Amino acid sequence: MAKISINLATGSFQKEEIIVGIDLGTTNSLVAFINPDKNPQVINDAGKGILVPSVVYFNSQNEAIVGNEAKEFLTTDPANTIFSVKRLLGRSYKDVAEHKDIFSYKVIDDGTDALVKIQAGDRFYTPIELSAEILKELKARAEHALKTPVNRAVITVPAYFNDSQRQATRDAGKLAGLDVMRIVNEPTAASLAYGIGLDPTEQKTIAVYDLGGGTFDVSILQIQNGIFEVLATNGNTYLGGDDFDRAILNYWIENNKLDFAAVAADNILMQTLRLKAEAAKKALSTQNLYNEQVGEIWCTLYKQTFEQLITAKVDETITACKNALKDADLTSADIDEVILVGGSTRTPFVKQAVENFFSKKPQDNINPDEVVALGAAIQADVLAGNRSDILLLDVTPLSLGIETMGGLMDVIISRNSKVPTKAGRQYTTSIDGQVNMKISVYQGERDLVKENRKLAEFDLKGIPAMPAGLPKVDINFLLNADGILTVQAIELRSGVKQEIEITPSYGLSDDTVEKMLLDSIEFAQSDVEQRMLIEARSEGEQLLYTAERFIEKHAEHLTEEEITETKVHIEALKTALATQGKDTILKKADELNEFTRPFAERVMDAAISTAMKGKKIE
Ligand code: ADP
Ligand code: MG
């Protein structure tokens, strides 16, 4: 049975809501979907190109410009042009300090372990917000090209990303208005694109070699029962095609007997040469000589010379492959397939080095800079339940989730997920000093928990009293191969923990499952309306709570008039909450938010900024 959704633009029912696959890359990002012929396809909206450079530029009005247009500001306005933000995602200043020289924009060092912020113009942005800008652009392109709202996505991350980096990616998706159905490892997506792992009886060990613009990683995966296990990863997050460009640039400077410092001081010349170097590198993937001129400067390069220039870097990637194999306790003979990922694997010298090392011809039929997005689209299709052929038995028939503010269902494991599966999300408190959190587990497809089936309820007790929004409660669902669900809640700051075991399918007949699914279709429209109203109310109430506490706590930073005016906005929002619909509530909330934003910036309170993040459980 396929998922049904409503096209909000046309009001019509829509079968098989499209879930897109997104490769959120360090250098380039792109989005793919499964086309009506059931094939994965990358989106090229209005011929703007498939790859969206992962660059965000903020103009003087603080508006974000993303992609190729933003890339043009790398030389003219480097301080406000953010590239490689993926390297900062889920990281603290300490994590990246060693490489701070590569960032031409301001990465704020607040001397703590907190996550980094980036300054552009007079504003500060988190890497999550910046990544969300890239995702918004991809979402918009997908919606424009497919002529349908796109609300759900699978987003890929490197296999070595830790929980905080994965969570940050998920949050970026949420901020961009996407329900992130799953975070998938890039090497897993790449193998899916090659059809590896789709057959549950298949058992394989594969190596995925990914050389992108600024990063390199190799992953060894074992595939068994349709489950991907990462045996080892290795690599260098500061090694990639950019290094090849730099090597060429340096070679030309030397060859033309130019003074490096003098060239480096000339931003425009430097950028022009850098772009020529990249063009030369790409050309040499298919020809033997590149020969052009920039003014008086000869940009000549033979393929053989290029290969000498990059030998040391390529050797480094091979050493990483060796180490990965060693960590996985394997030899190259154990590897069944080698997959090439990343634009830089188009360089024949790289391909050859990989082939030599593994003594095997690597898979390279699929465009290496599209393969991850294509695989993500396949994973999305699997999650949408459109691939019954590969999802016969080992799936969970109904979604599993917990109750969040306003009685809404927050799905943690979506229906048709293969089991065993593990998923989790982070929550926080909505009230200051809250020491208990009630966790109610539900099963079903409806937006309101009261329409779904309650499986269990328990209390996470003993959370130390903290301001609202500060506790970090991880809720993890583990569904084993027998369909038994373990729900674990843990408050990360204190370590308090609670766990229960449930059998979700217990007492559920096939007829009941079918009825629950049919109901979710029948009531989809009213569910959406109710959900939007409830979300607006929760948002409004949360804002009221925050604003009221804010003027209480920080009265000394505010003028008399500011306080009075804030109270007027607060009253207006209260009235809207009591008597009005979603639109008025959101409008009044927006007005209050806009009015108080400058104060909040004035009194950057850590607790409040954290409270803005994450969903709250009552
Ligand atoms: P990321 O995954 O880091 O976002 P990509 O996979 O998009 O990056 O790879 C980008 C890199 O691939 C850039 O360094 C680019 O110059 C390089 N690249 C793209 N096309 C070619 C080509 N034909 N030959 C060699 N390198 C290429
Ligand atoms: Mg990549």
mmCIF file of N, CA and C in Angstrom, residues 444-494:
data_model
loop_
_atom_site.group_PDB
_atom_site.id
_atom_site.type_symbol
_atom_site.label_atom_id
_atom_site.label_comp_id
_atom_site.label_asym_id
_atom_site.label_seq_id
_atom_site.Cartn_x
_atom_site.Cartn_y
_atom_site.Cartn_z
ATOM 1 N N GLY A 444 1.294 4.066 14.326
ATOM 2 C CA GLY A 444 0.234 4.474 13.406
ATOM 3 C C GLY A 444 0.668 5.575 12.475
ATOM 4 N N GLU A 445 -0.225 5.905 11.559
ATOM 5 C CA GLU A 445 0.132 6.855 10.498
ATOM 6 C C GLU A 445 -0.515 8.226 10.655
ATOM 7 N N ARG A 446 -1.368 8.385 11.683
ATOM 8 C CA ARG A 446 -2.082 9.650 11.806
ATOM 9 C C ARG A 446 -1.208 10.694 12.468
ATOM 10 N N ASP A 447 -1.510 11.970 12.191
ATOM 11 C CA ASP A 447 -0.700 13.055 12.732
ATOM 12 C C ASP A 447 -0.931 13.295 14.225
ATOM 13 N N LEU A 448 -2.134 12.920 14.681
ATOM 14 C CA LEU A 448 -2.447 13.118 16.094
ATOM 15 C C LEU A 448 -2.331 11.789 16.822
ATOM 16 N N VAL A 449 -1.633 11.796 17.956
ATOM 17 C CA VAL A 449 -1.433 10.518 18.638
ATOM 18 C C VAL A 449 -2.742 9.909 19.083
ATOM 19 N N LYS A 450 -3.731 10.744 19.389
ATOM 20 C CA LYS A 450 -4.966 10.162 19.902
ATOM 21 C C LYS A 450 -5.662 9.280 18.864
ATOM 22 N N GLU A 451 -5.300 9.447 17.600
ATOM 23 C CA GLU A 451 -5.871 8.598 16.555
ATOM 24 C C GLU A 451 -5.020 7.342 16.330
ATOM 25 N N ASN A 452 -3.871 7.293 16.962
ATOM 26 C CA ASN A 452 -2.984 6.150 16.774
ATOM 27 C C ASN A 452 -3.087 5.169 17.946
ATOM 28 N N ARG A 453 -2.285 4.155 17.890
ATOM 29 C CA ARG A 453 -2.351 3.118 18.905
ATOM 30 C C ARG A 453 -1.239 3.343 19.922
ATOM 31 N N LYS A 454 -1.648 3.422 21.190
ATOM 32 C CA LYS A 454 -0.639 3.653 22.218
ATOM 33 C C LYS A 454 -0.010 2.326 22.616
ATOM 34 N N LEU A 455 1.311 2.315 22.597
ATOM 35 C CA LEU A 455 1.999 1.066 22.919
ATOM 36 C C LEU A 455 2.491 1.039 24.354
ATOM 37 N N ALA A 456 2.956 2.185 24.813
ATOM 38 C CA ALA A 456 3.537 2.221 26.151
ATOM 39 C C ALA A 456 3.753 3.660 26.574
ATOM 40 N N GLU A 457 3.977 3.812 27.844
ATOM 41 C CA GLU A 457 4.249 5.141 28.370
ATOM 42 C C GLU A 457 5.183 4.985 29.560
ATOM 43 N N PHE A 458 6.149 5.842 29.666
ATOM 44 C CA PHE A 458 6.993 5.794 30.866
ATOM 45 C C PHE A 458 7.552 7.176 31.155
ATOM 46 N N ASP A 459 8.064 7.315 32.371
ATOM 47 C CA ASP A 459 8.589 8.608 32.796
ATOM 48 C C ASP A 459 10.101 8.562 32.858
ATOM 49 N N LEU A 460 10.728 9.572 32.279
ATOM 50 C CA LEU A 460 12.165 9.720 32.506
ATOM 51 C C LEU A 460 12.276 10.645 33.701
ATOM 52 N N LYS A 461 12.693 10.075 34.832
ATOM 53 C CA LYS A 461 12.717 10.847 36.076
ATOM 54 C C LYS A 461 14.134 11.248 36.431
ATOM 55 N N GLY A 462 14.203 12.295 37.232
ATOM 56 C CA GLY A 462 15.497 12.663 37.790
ATOM 57 C C GLY A 462 16.360 13.511 36.875
ATOM 58 N N ILE A 463 15.732 14.218 35.912
ATOM 59 C CA ILE A 463 16.495 15.175 35.109
ATOM 60 C C ILE A 463 16.857 16.319 36.056
ATOM 61 N N PRO A 464 18.133 16.698 36.146
ATOM 62 C CA PRO A 464 18.476 17.807 37.040
ATOM 63 C C PRO A 464 17.757 19.074 36.580
ATOM 64 N N ALA A 465 17.324 19.893 37.536
ATOM 65 C CA ALA A 465 16.595 21.117 37.181
ATOM 66 C C ALA A 465 17.487 22.030 36.351
ATOM 67 N N MET A 466 17.005 22.408 35.176
ATOM 68 C CA MET A 466 17.776 23.275 34.254
ATOM 69 C C MET A 466 16.784 24.183 33.568
ATOM 70 N N PRO A 467 17.277 25.274 32.981
ATOM 71 C CA PRO A 467 16.359 26.107 32.205
ATOM 72 C C PRO A 467 15.767 25.302 31.042
ATOM 73 N N ALA A 468 14.559 25.679 30.626
ATOM 74 C CA ALA A 468 13.913 24.997 29.509
ATOM 75 C C ALA A 468 14.826 25.007 28.306
ATOM 76 N N GLY A 469 14.872 23.904 27.605
ATOM 77 C CA GLY A 469 15.663 23.859 26.378
ATOM 78 C C GLY A 469 17.081 23.396 26.590
ATOM 79 N N LEU A 470 17.529 23.343 27.827
ATOM 80 C CA LEU A 470 18.911 22.959 28.077
ATOM 81 C C LEU A 470 19.130 21.445 28.153
ATOM 82 N N PRO A 471 18.212 20.725 28.818
ATOM 83 C CA PRO A 471 18.435 19.270 28.853
ATOM 84 C C PRO A 471 18.450 18.705 27.439
ATOM 85 N N LYS A 472 19.276 17.696 27.240
ATOM 86 C CA LYS A 472 19.310 17.043 25.933
ATOM 87 C C LYS A 472 18.866 15.617 26.158
ATOM 88 N N VAL A 473 17.687 15.292 25.698
ATOM 89 C CA VAL A 473 17.177 13.948 25.908
ATOM 90 C C VAL A 473 17.182 13.191 24.588
ATOM 91 N N ASP A 474 18.019 12.193 24.523
ATOM 92 C CA ASP A 474 18.073 11.338 23.344
ATOM 93 C C ASP A 474 17.038 10.241 23.509
ATOM 94 N N ILE A 475 16.177 10.092 22.518
ATOM 95 C CA ILE A 475 15.251 8.972 22.550
ATOM 96 C C ILE A 475 15.604 8.052 21.405
ATOM 97 N N ASN A 476 15.926 6.839 21.748
ATOM 98 C CA ASN A 476 16.360 5.888 20.732
ATOM 99 C C ASN A 476 15.395 4.726 20.631
ATOM 100 N N PHE A 477 15.057 4.406 19.399
ATOM 101 C CA PHE A 477 14.213 3.247 19.140
ATOM 102 C C PHE A 477 15.070 2.179 18.480
ATOM 103 N N LEU A 478 15.025 1.008 19.034
ATOM 104 C CA LEU A 478 15.742 -0.099 18.411
ATOM 105 C C LEU A 478 14.725 -1.193 18.129
ATOM 106 N N LEU A 479 14.525 -1.481 16.859
ATOM 107 C CA LEU A 479 13.564 -2.505 16.478
ATOM 108 C C LEU A 479 14.362 -3.695 15.986
ATOM 109 N N ASN A 480 14.307 -4.798 16.698
ATOM 110 C CA ASN A 480 15.144 -5.934 16.298
ATOM 111 C C ASN A 480 14.475 -6.780 15.225
ATOM 112 N N ALA A 481 15.195 -7.772 14.759
ATOM 113 C CA ALA A 481 14.707 -8.564 13.624
ATOM 114 C C ALA A 481 13.416 -9.292 13.957
ATOM 115 N N ASP A 482 13.145 -9.471 15.239
ATOM 116 C CA ASP A 482 11.904 -10.135 15.628
ATOM 117 C C ASP A 482 10.767 -9.144 15.812
ATOM 118 N N GLY A 483 11.004 -7.890 15.508
ATOM 119 C CA GLY A 483 9.950 -6.894 15.646
ATOM 120 C C GLY A 483 9.747 -6.414 17.067
ATOM 121 N N ILE A 484 10.749 -6.612 17.900
ATOM 122 C CA ILE A 484 10.625 -6.117 19.273
ATOM 123 C C ILE A 484 11.288 -4.753 19.382
ATOM 124 N N LEU A 485 10.540 -3.845 19.961
ATOM 125 C CA LEU A 485 11.012 -2.464 20.038
ATOM 126 C C LEU A 485 11.550 -2.159 21.423
ATOM 127 N N THR A 486 12.763 -1.643 21.464
ATOM 128 C CA THR A 486 13.305 -1.152 22.723
ATOM 129 C C THR A 486 13.366 0.354 22.629
ATOM 130 N N VAL A 487 12.779 1.012 23.596
ATOM 131 C CA VAL A 487 12.815 2.476 23.610
ATOM 132 C C VAL A 487 13.692 2.899 24.770
ATOM 133 N N GLN A 488 14.659 3.723 24.442
ATOM 134 C CA GLN A 488 15.570 4.174 25.484
ATOM 135 C C GLN A 488 15.567 5.699 25.509
ATOM 136 N N ALA A 489 15.456 6.246 26.704
ATOM 137 C CA ALA A 489 15.545 7.700 26.846
ATOM 138 C C ALA A 489 16.717 8.001 27.746
ATOM 139 N N ILE A 490 17.549 8.930 27.331
ATOM 140 C CA ILE A 490 18.704 9.270 28.163
ATOM 141 C C ILE A 490 18.935 10.772 28.129
ATOM 142 N N GLU A 491 19.071 11.359 29.317
ATOM 143 C CA GLU A 491 19.373 12.790 29.394
ATOM 144 C C GLU A 491 20.893 12.894 29.387
ATOM 145 N N LEU A 492 21.408 13.535 28.326
ATOM 146 C CA LEU A 492 22.845 13.444 28.084
ATOM 147 C C LEU A 492 23.687 14.202 29.100
ATOM 148 N N ARG A 493 23.158 15.317 29.616
ATOM 149 C CA ARG A 493 23.987 16.098 30.536
ATOM 150 C C ARG A 493 24.175 15.389 31.864
ATOM 151 N N SER A 494 23.131 14.660 32.314
ATOM 152 C CA SER A 494 23.213 14.016 33.619
ATOM 153 C C SER A 494 23.417 12.513 33.506
#
